[in-house]
């Protein structure tokens, strides 16, 4: 009987998607629905809940901690846009040039940070960013004439510190995206541009950047989404995310603390729900503005 | 004195190479410091952070790790990775196969719903999942850690894209020979899809190895922690154990880097597909 089912091309696809749909419904769809339900309730502990309507939502949008978290996420996201697009792009162009020897070695070295756990990355950078004069980063910037900075202590430097870690960790990843894109650009374009007298910068801005636009949009979208999900670095750098003056408090950290330090599971769900909406809306707006939808016609 | 084009070329080459050597060194610094600090006493890590080599190298950070649940964390992480890879790949590839190679009612609708779900961050599901796992009693178990991750829309999507490229003639030939659809999946499609499955296996195992937030929420007792959660406790407020943290980090990173050097292409295709952040 069962054996015959596996010969029936009408039934077989349903059998094949059943395990996926089962896990998907239980652990993905249901939690999303449940989270909407929870966000309308006030919970104390796991079982007791009071329906409070939209109160949690009103509270979230007037919660100074939440608004601060959104702003911190935004600052971090903008920072990663500034570092994690131009730097990998320039690296990719240089790697692509005929003047570069040993490409694969550099690529591998730059890629390895991507494999490293953020827990480990943050732990090591906690040492590197040590605020004393003997701190590694302070020594390096000292070589260029800068005075030592209180990286993880001064509220102005907490987000830049996290951006530094992000830049270390994701440059290699974005580099791969850009080098893949560059291999799709014909060398003849550059050669004919050179003959017409275009210099290196002109070739970069009038050929490379426009032709890489879809990949730049893609990387920017990743930065955007990643920017609003920031959690691990902050959690690690400031022992559970207690950054000085809440200067690096993020939505995800606030969600975690609300749920697991204060056990307000309803309110935490509201934060999660709003967070998802923010990410979704911003990614759609970004794709719209950059003309991503038009190009697919 | 004029520079000939050939000399100019050489200068450019030298400059580019020098630039990348400098950049590579910058990117290696964190790994180097991790390794060096793992052989320094905790006091020396901060006060003497400029010494390129430890003055009196010690291995107590490594031996002290044995006094924690470190080996258990390692084992838990491996169980998470292996369980997630096997179950996740099976479920995703089976469904991916159906979406790629069969026509059935609502196929496109279901597919769009699944892919759209991928756009929502896991954060919005964390609290509901925590409550569900707690109430069903599988919080703090491997099942609780692995099951919610198995139906991975990205894994489904990636495997399906790859399978779309497999010619139908192969399947039809097998049908003529009397193969069942299951046999076609198991004996023909799966072996051909190895590159896609390999990439996803890397993506899934790196999630298991590196993610903090998910196991932090599911695993509630010390002996059930994964490496990420375990290592994060070493930095705790009361007695931060930087030496041990660096030793543990070194041991945690090592297998990943070695595996990467051996199978770079799988890593790169898996990670560029997943673009996991956080």
XYZ file of C-alpha atoms in Angstrom:
575
model
C 0.000 0.000 0.000
C 2.609 2.534 1.122
C 4.786 1.278 -1.661
C 2.162 2.088 -4.249
C 1.871 5.620 -2.908
C 5.493 6.207 -3.821
C 4.636 5.420 -7.443
C 1.764 7.902 -7.544
C 3.018 11.214 -8.908
C -0.072 13.030 -7.618
C 0.411 11.955 -4.011
C 4.181 11.830 -3.751
C 4.859 15.599 -3.682
C 2.467 15.949 -0.753
C 4.259 13.187 1.129
C 7.578 14.872 0.393
C 6.559 18.292 1.650
C 4.720 17.007 4.722
C 7.696 16.847 7.116
C 8.786 20.353 6.138
C 5.264 21.782 6.405
C 4.781 20.095 9.759
C 7.891 21.620 11.330
C 7.287 24.878 9.491
C 3.751 25.222 10.814
C 4.557 24.244 14.368
C 7.822 26.158 14.794
C 7.504 29.067 12.394
C 3.910 29.930 11.481
C 2.391 29.200 14.859
C 5.005 31.219 16.824
C 4.341 34.196 14.532
C 0.607 33.985 15.210
C 1.232 33.313 18.898
C 3.552 36.287 19.108
C 0.788 38.553 17.778
C -1.515 37.122 20.452
C 1.065 37.523 23.228
C 1.791 41.088 22.207
C -1.788 41.983 23.138
C -1.438 40.487 26.599
C 0.227 41.207 29.864
C 1.931 38.097 31.141
C 3.241 37.254 34.531
C 5.036 33.954 34.324
C 4.204 31.463 31.643
C 0.553 30.815 32.265
C -1.361 33.806 33.490
C -2.150 36.421 30.912
C -4.466 39.428 30.788
C -5.778 40.823 27.564
C -4.667 44.451 27.426
C -5.463 45.323 23.820
C -2.990 47.622 22.173
C -1.600 48.904 25.459
C 1.791 47.230 24.942
C 2.096 48.923 21.575
C 1.334 52.373 23.020
C 3.846 51.607 25.726
C 6.560 50.529 23.286
C 6.346 53.693 21.248
C 6.605 55.863 24.329
C 9.232 53.677 26.014
C 12.422 55.760 26.097
C 14.543 52.592 26.254
C 12.937 51.182 23.137
C 13.254 54.433 21.211
C 16.875 54.673 22.291
C 17.418 51.095 21.121
C 15.916 51.844 17.707
C 18.188 54.877 17.409
C 21.254 52.848 18.449
C 20.391 50.157 15.911
C 20.033 52.868 13.294
C 23.408 54.412 14.147
C 25.032 51.002 13.943
C 23.308 50.220 10.658
C 24.432 53.513 9.101
C 27.965 52.859 10.336
C 28.062 49.448 8.685
C 26.805 51.018 5.452
C 29.734 53.439 5.594
C 32.375 50.786 6.268
C 31.016 47.529 4.878
C 30.236 48.713 1.357
C 33.163 50.943 0.277
C 35.935 48.946 1.986
C 35.067 45.515 0.534
C 34.303 47.148 -2.813
C 37.719 48.797 -3.018
C 39.397 45.587 -1.857
C 37.505 43.651 -4.525
C 38.547 46.039 -7.284
C 42.177 45.868 -6.175
C 42.029 42.072 -5.939
C 40.552 41.968 -9.414
C 43.317 44.065 -10.956
C 46.101 42.395 -12.893
C 48.557 43.920 -10.433
C 47.450 41.675 -7.631
C 49.375 38.464 -6.939
C 48.288 35.835 -4.400
C 44.591 36.782 -4.504
C 43.326 33.569 -2.993
C 45.519 33.881 0.066
C 44.252 37.384 0.882
C 40.696 36.336 0.159
C 40.964 33.382 2.539
C 42.544 35.502 5.285
C 39.875 38.183 4.980
C 37.152 35.529 4.935
C 38.166 33.632 8.074
C 36.692 36.247 10.489
C 33.288 35.483 8.948
C 33.562 31.943 10.308
C 34.335 33.107 13.807
C 31.633 33.070 16.429
C 30.554 36.581 17.415
C 30.974 35.500 21.017
C 34.646 34.915 20.338
C 35.025 38.017 18.169
C 33.559 40.184 20.913
C 35.684 38.511 23.592
C 38.907 39.140 21.690
C 37.952 42.706 20.836
C 37.227 43.326 24.489
C 40.934 42.788 25.000
C 42.009 44.658 21.872
C 39.813 47.648 22.739
C 41.199 47.901 26.284
C 41.028 51.557 27.265
C 44.537 51.834 28.748
C 47.444 53.195 26.743
C 48.689 49.642 26.398
C 45.532 48.510 24.611
C 46.242 47.123 21.164
C 43.863 49.351 19.220
C 45.025 52.370 21.225
C 48.611 51.493 20.352
C 47.771 51.154 16.663
C 45.947 54.489 16.486
C 48.827 55.939 18.526
C 51.131 55.168 15.601
C 49.041 57.602 13.577
C 49.194 60.255 16.285
C 45.841 59.721 17.992
C 45.518 59.741 21.752
C 44.227 56.630 23.553
C 40.426 56.322 23.614
C 38.075 54.834 26.193
C 36.470 52.568 23.602
C 34.059 50.505 25.627
C 33.534 53.068 28.382
C 32.793 56.356 26.670
C 29.146 56.342 25.456
C 30.234 58.029 22.230
C 32.524 55.178 21.309
C 30.432 52.134 22.130
C 28.622 51.967 18.774
C 31.814 52.742 16.809
C 33.475 49.859 18.701
C 30.727 47.492 17.595
C 31.018 48.821 14.024
C 34.737 48.076 14.148
C 34.006 44.442 15.050
C 31.394 44.227 12.281
C 33.881 45.597 9.772
C 36.458 43.023 10.784
C 33.965 40.215 10.634
C 32.054 40.931 7.422
C 34.539 42.585 5.087
C 35.582 39.189 3.745
C 31.993 38.143 3.179
C 31.038 41.244 1.211
C 34.335 41.009 -0.615
C 33.203 37.657 -1.987
C 29.905 39.147 -3.201
C 31.716 41.991 -4.941
C 34.433 39.844 -6.534
C 31.746 37.512 -7.853
C 30.015 40.544 -9.344
C 33.228 41.870 -10.845
C 33.921 38.671 -12.760
C 30.664 39.369 -14.612
C 31.953 42.698 -15.957
C 33.679 42.356 -19.293
C 37.302 43.545 -19.467
C 36.575 45.063 -22.875
C 34.418 47.730 -21.251
C 37.377 48.906 -19.198
C 39.738 48.752 -22.154
C 37.522 50.785 -24.451
C 36.972 53.285 -21.634
C 40.751 53.590 -21.221
C 41.144 54.224 -24.939
C 38.559 56.972 -24.653
C 40.747 58.517 -21.977
C 38.835 57.538 -18.820
C 41.123 57.491 -15.778
C 41.002 54.926 -12.997
C 38.480 56.848 -10.866
C 36.216 57.488 -13.822
C 36.277 53.831 -14.750
C 35.403 52.963 -11.147
C 32.478 55.374 -10.866
C 31.106 55.065 -14.395
C 31.588 51.352 -15.053
C 32.218 49.356 -11.878
C 29.712 51.008 -9.544
C 26.725 51.126 -11.958
C 27.274 47.549 -13.087
C 27.610 46.321 -9.523
C 24.474 48.159 -8.455
C 22.346 45.028 -7.918
C 25.036 43.545 -5.687
C 25.527 46.808 -3.816
C 21.772 46.873 -3.168
C 21.890 43.283 -1.983
C 24.777 43.966 0.413
C 23.074 47.136 1.651
C 19.931 45.126 2.403
C 21.967 42.622 4.396
C 23.537 45.510 6.340
C 20.112 46.975 6.984
C 18.631 43.751 8.292
C 21.756 42.839 10.244
C 21.856 46.324 11.727
C 18.483 45.909 13.388
C 19.247 42.405 14.662
C 22.418 43.329 16.546
C 22.628 41.328 19.762
C 25.646 39.141 20.456
C 28.396 41.775 20.360
C 26.530 44.036 22.793
C 25.602 41.120 25.036
C 29.249 40.057 25.217
C 31.059 43.399 25.367
C 29.033 44.722 28.287
C 28.167 41.664 30.339
C 24.601 40.926 29.336
C 24.271 44.105 27.325
C 24.533 46.687 30.156
C 26.379 49.245 28.022
C 27.388 52.597 29.583
C 24.401 54.954 29.601
C 22.506 52.405 27.474
C 24.548 53.811 24.609
C 24.653 50.451 22.852
C 21.273 49.111 23.944
C 19.637 47.459 20.929
C 16.136 46.148 20.282
C 17.252 42.526 20.504
C 19.078 43.151 23.801
C 16.040 44.964 25.175
C 13.827 42.070 24.075
C 16.093 39.550 25.770
C 16.317 41.529 29.011
C 12.592 42.253 29.084
C 11.834 38.572 28.697
C 14.556 36.919 30.739
C 15.546 39.508 33.348
C 12.128 41.035 33.984
C 9.984 38.098 32.778
C 7.553 40.399 30.971
C 6.902 37.974 28.149
C 3.935 39.852 26.707
C 5.788 43.125 26.431
C 8.855 41.310 25.062
C 6.662 39.799 22.341
C 5.465 43.266 21.428
C 9.080 44.371 21.074
C 9.773 41.352 18.851
C 6.726 42.069 16.733
C 7.567 45.736 16.264
C 11.161 44.804 15.539
C 10.061 42.449 12.767
C 7.783 45.122 11.313
C 10.578 47.705 11.337
C 12.948 45.334 9.536
C 10.318 44.307 7.002
C 9.156 47.832 6.213
C 12.666 49.268 5.984
C 13.884 46.498 3.667
C 10.873 46.991 1.394
C 11.349 50.768 1.342
C 15.026 50.370 0.603
C 14.379 47.935 -2.230
C 11.730 50.275 -3.605
C 13.911 53.391 -3.459
C 16.878 51.700 -5.058
C 14.692 50.484 -7.896
C 15.132 46.804 -7.146
C 11.550 45.953 -8.132
C 11.760 47.777 -11.468
C 14.762 45.825 -12.609
C 12.998 42.537 -12.297
C 10.476 43.398 -14.999
C 64.293 60.578 -15.806
C 61.152 58.873 -17.042
C 59.569 55.697 -15.792
C 58.918 53.085 -18.451
C 55.410 51.537 -18.516
C 56.874 48.197 -17.515
C 58.531 49.691 -14.433
C 55.302 51.488 -13.588
C 53.500 48.161 -13.762
C 55.979 46.628 -11.363
C 55.626 49.499 -8.912
C 51.859 49.175 -9.033
C 52.090 45.430 -8.436
C 54.401 45.962 -5.478
C 52.069 48.582 -3.990
C 48.990 46.401 -4.331
C 50.757 43.435 -2.774
C 52.126 45.537 0.074
C 48.638 46.911 0.671
C 47.113 43.457 0.953
C 49.876 42.178 3.183
C 49.210 45.112 5.512
C 45.449 44.504 5.445
C 45.907 40.767 6.006
C 48.080 41.479 9.045
C 45.412 43.807 10.454
C 42.778 41.112 10.005
C 44.951 38.460 11.631
C 45.656 40.527 14.767
C 42.546 39.338 16.653
C 43.403 35.674 16.031
C 47.007 36.208 17.015
C 45.977 37.946 20.223
C 43.506 35.232 21.039
C 46.223 32.612 20.727
C 48.867 34.588 22.641
C 46.467 35.588 25.425
C 45.486 31.964 25.929
C 49.049 31.351 27.144
C 49.204 34.416 29.423
C 48.030 34.727 33.034
C 44.781 36.747 33.133
C 46.558 39.689 34.812
C 49.158 39.921 32.075
C 46.599 39.950 29.258
C 45.633 43.557 29.965
C 48.628 45.054 31.726
C 51.185 43.657 29.355
C 49.129 43.551 26.243
C 51.917 44.801 24.016
C 54.233 41.834 24.407
C 53.967 39.890 21.171
C 54.805 36.679 22.996
C 53.909 35.703 26.543
C 56.826 36.245 28.948
C 56.269 33.012 30.812
C 53.903 30.958 28.716
C 51.452 28.979 30.838
C 49.002 26.299 29.861
C 46.853 26.588 32.946
C 44.121 28.350 30.964
C 43.735 25.155 28.983
C 43.924 22.796 31.918
C 41.517 24.991 33.928
C 38.998 24.629 31.132
C 38.726 20.974 32.032
C 37.430 22.108 35.430
C 34.425 23.662 33.691
C 31.885 21.924 31.482
C 33.956 22.848 28.431
C 34.166 19.334 26.975
C 30.451 18.902 27.489
C 29.813 22.209 25.701
C 31.924 20.956 22.838
C 29.952 17.734 22.690
C 26.620 19.596 22.893
C 27.666 21.843 20.045
C 28.606 18.847 17.917
C 25.293 17.143 18.670
C 23.481 20.369 17.737
C 25.457 20.672 14.492
C 25.116 17.026 13.443
C 21.455 16.772 14.398
C 20.578 20.019 12.674
C 22.488 19.084 9.518
C 21.036 15.584 9.185
C 17.417 16.399 10.031
C 17.459 19.822 8.382
C 18.989 18.579 5.155
C 16.615 15.630 4.968
C 13.477 17.703 5.506
C 14.596 20.608 3.304
C 15.892 18.480 0.435
C 12.798 16.291 0.350
C 10.505 19.315 0.204
C 12.876 21.144 -2.143
C 12.711 18.163 -4.482
C 8.899 18.255 -4.478
C 8.844 21.998 -5.214
C 11.419 21.657 -7.972
C 10.209 18.586 -9.820
C 6.481 18.001 -9.285
C 3.322 19.889 -10.160
C 0.733 20.006 -7.408
C -2.072 22.242 -6.275
C -1.097 25.439 -4.392
C 2.574 24.728 -5.140
C 3.472 28.331 -5.854
C 1.338 29.745 -3.074
C 2.885 27.479 -0.429
C 6.336 28.233 -1.769
C 5.825 31.991 -1.572
C 4.528 31.752 1.999
C 7.582 29.743 3.016
C 10.055 32.129 1.402
C 8.236 35.173 2.802
C 8.505 33.724 6.311
C 12.265 33.851 5.907
C 12.072 37.655 5.820
C 10.797 37.841 9.395
C 13.586 37.842 11.981
C 13.677 34.940 14.414
C 13.439 37.477 17.253
C 9.691 37.729 16.876
C 9.371 33.971 17.382
C 11.725 33.691 20.344
C 9.254 34.304 23.153
C 6.495 32.079 21.694
C 9.059 29.334 21.053
C 10.386 29.625 24.582
C 6.881 29.315 26.027
C 6.010 26.391 23.716
C 9.212 24.511 24.523
C 8.788 25.098 28.243
C 5.173 23.960 28.279
C 5.904 20.863 26.203
C 8.846 20.039 28.438
C 11.530 19.996 25.747
C 13.203 23.199 26.852
C 16.818 22.458 27.822
C 16.975 19.360 25.578
C 18.681 18.693 22.250
C 15.257 18.192 20.643
C 14.168 21.616 21.830
C 17.331 23.110 20.414
C 17.167 21.370 17.027
C 13.501 20.847 16.075
C 12.496 24.509 15.737
C 15.418 25.079 13.345
C 14.787 22.166 10.958
C 12.232 23.685 8.565
C 14.662 26.273 7.240
C 13.127 28.228 4.324
C 16.568 29.210 3.090
C 17.700 25.582 2.992
C 14.562 24.632 1.075
C 14.990 27.509 -1.367
C 18.676 26.853 -2.026
C 18.274 23.119 -2.572
C 15.252 23.678 -4.802
C 17.141 26.139 -7.006
C 19.869 23.576 -7.472
C 17.445 20.754 -8.233
C 15.651 22.848 -10.863
C 18.817 22.466 -12.924
C 18.717 18.654 -12.889
C 17.309 17.357 -16.205
C 13.942 15.566 -16.020
C 15.218 12.913 -18.450
C 17.263 11.382 -15.650
C 14.142 10.886 -13.564
C 12.077 9.603 -16.482
C 14.736 7.057 -17.380
C 14.644 5.758 -13.811
C 10.834 5.588 -13.920
C 11.023 3.463 -17.044
C 13.322 1.163 -15.106
C 10.632 0.852 -12.442
C 12.045 3.117 -9.766
C 9.646 4.607 -7.234
C 9.630 8.360 -6.658
C 11.340 7.799 -3.313
C 14.100 5.837 -5.018
C 14.499 8.637 -7.540
C 14.946 11.104 -4.682
C 17.223 8.898 -2.671
C 19.383 7.273 -5.353
C 19.482 9.902 -8.103
C 18.585 13.396 -6.917
C 20.386 13.387 -3.560
C 23.777 12.262 -4.928
C 23.623 14.810 -7.761
C 22.708 17.593 -5.339
C 25.804 17.091 -3.233
C 27.242 20.586 -3.859
C 24.022 22.245 -2.699
C 23.682 19.916 0.289
C 27.328 20.487 1.218
C 26.876 24.250 1.156
C 23.783 24.005 3.350
C 25.516 21.573 5.715
C 28.237 24.175 6.256
C 25.657 26.912 6.773
C 23.707 24.859 9.306
C 26.743 23.685 11.244
C 28.173 27.180 11.462
C 24.865 28.329 12.922
C 25.065 25.572 15.506
C 28.691 26.375 16.223
C 28.427 30.156 16.413
C 24.936 31.355 17.258
C 24.428 32.676 20.765
C 20.850 33.931 21.115
C 18.990 30.725 20.233
C 20.844 28.268 22.501
C 20.965 30.968 25.199
C 17.191 30.858 25.314
C 16.684 27.083 24.985
C 19.513 25.711 27.104
C 18.915 26.611 30.736
C 21.496 24.589 32.678
C 25.267 24.720 32.480
C 25.814 21.163 31.305
C 23.450 21.723 28.369
C 25.151 24.907 27.082
C 26.683 25.071 23.632
C 30.180 26.496 23.141
C 28.854 29.995 22.441
C 26.709 30.103 25.562
C 29.374 28.438 27.687
C 32.122 30.773 26.563
C 29.868 33.771 27.107
C 29.519 32.813 30.779
C 33.295 33.007 31.261
C 33.146 36.761 30.759
C 30.578 37.197 33.556
C 30.669 40.120 35.894
C 32.088 38.492 38.999
C 35.267 36.849 37.825
C 35.932 37.326 34.114
C 38.253 34.510 33.068
C 39.962 36.009 30.057
C 42.727 33.411 29.901
C 40.248 30.560 29.872
C 37.991 32.442 27.498
C 40.836 32.846 25.029
C 41.906 29.213 25.409
C 38.330 28.051 24.880
C 37.919 30.382 21.914
C 41.088 29.041 20.319
C 39.859 25.474 20.696
C 36.418 26.431 19.363
C 37.710 28.265 16.298
C 40.368 25.744 15.346
C 38.224 23.000 13.774
C 36.235 25.561 11.772
C 39.342 27.175 10.325
C 40.935 23.815 9.503
C 37.748 22.639 7.824
C 37.562 25.910 5.904
C 41.088 25.528 4.564
C 40.172 22.033 3.368
C 36.845 22.813 1.729
C 36.744 26.527 0.949
C 34.275 26.310 -1.923
C 31.538 24.714 0.191
C 32.035 27.348 2.876
C 31.871 30.209 0.437
C 28.804 29.002 -1.428
C 27.056 28.085 1.816
C 27.769 31.369 3.528
C 27.082 33.589 0.551
C 23.746 31.826 0.211
C 22.961 32.229 3.861
C 24.480 35.612 4.586
C 23.887 34.961 8.235
C 24.352 37.996 10.364
C 24.166 37.709 14.113
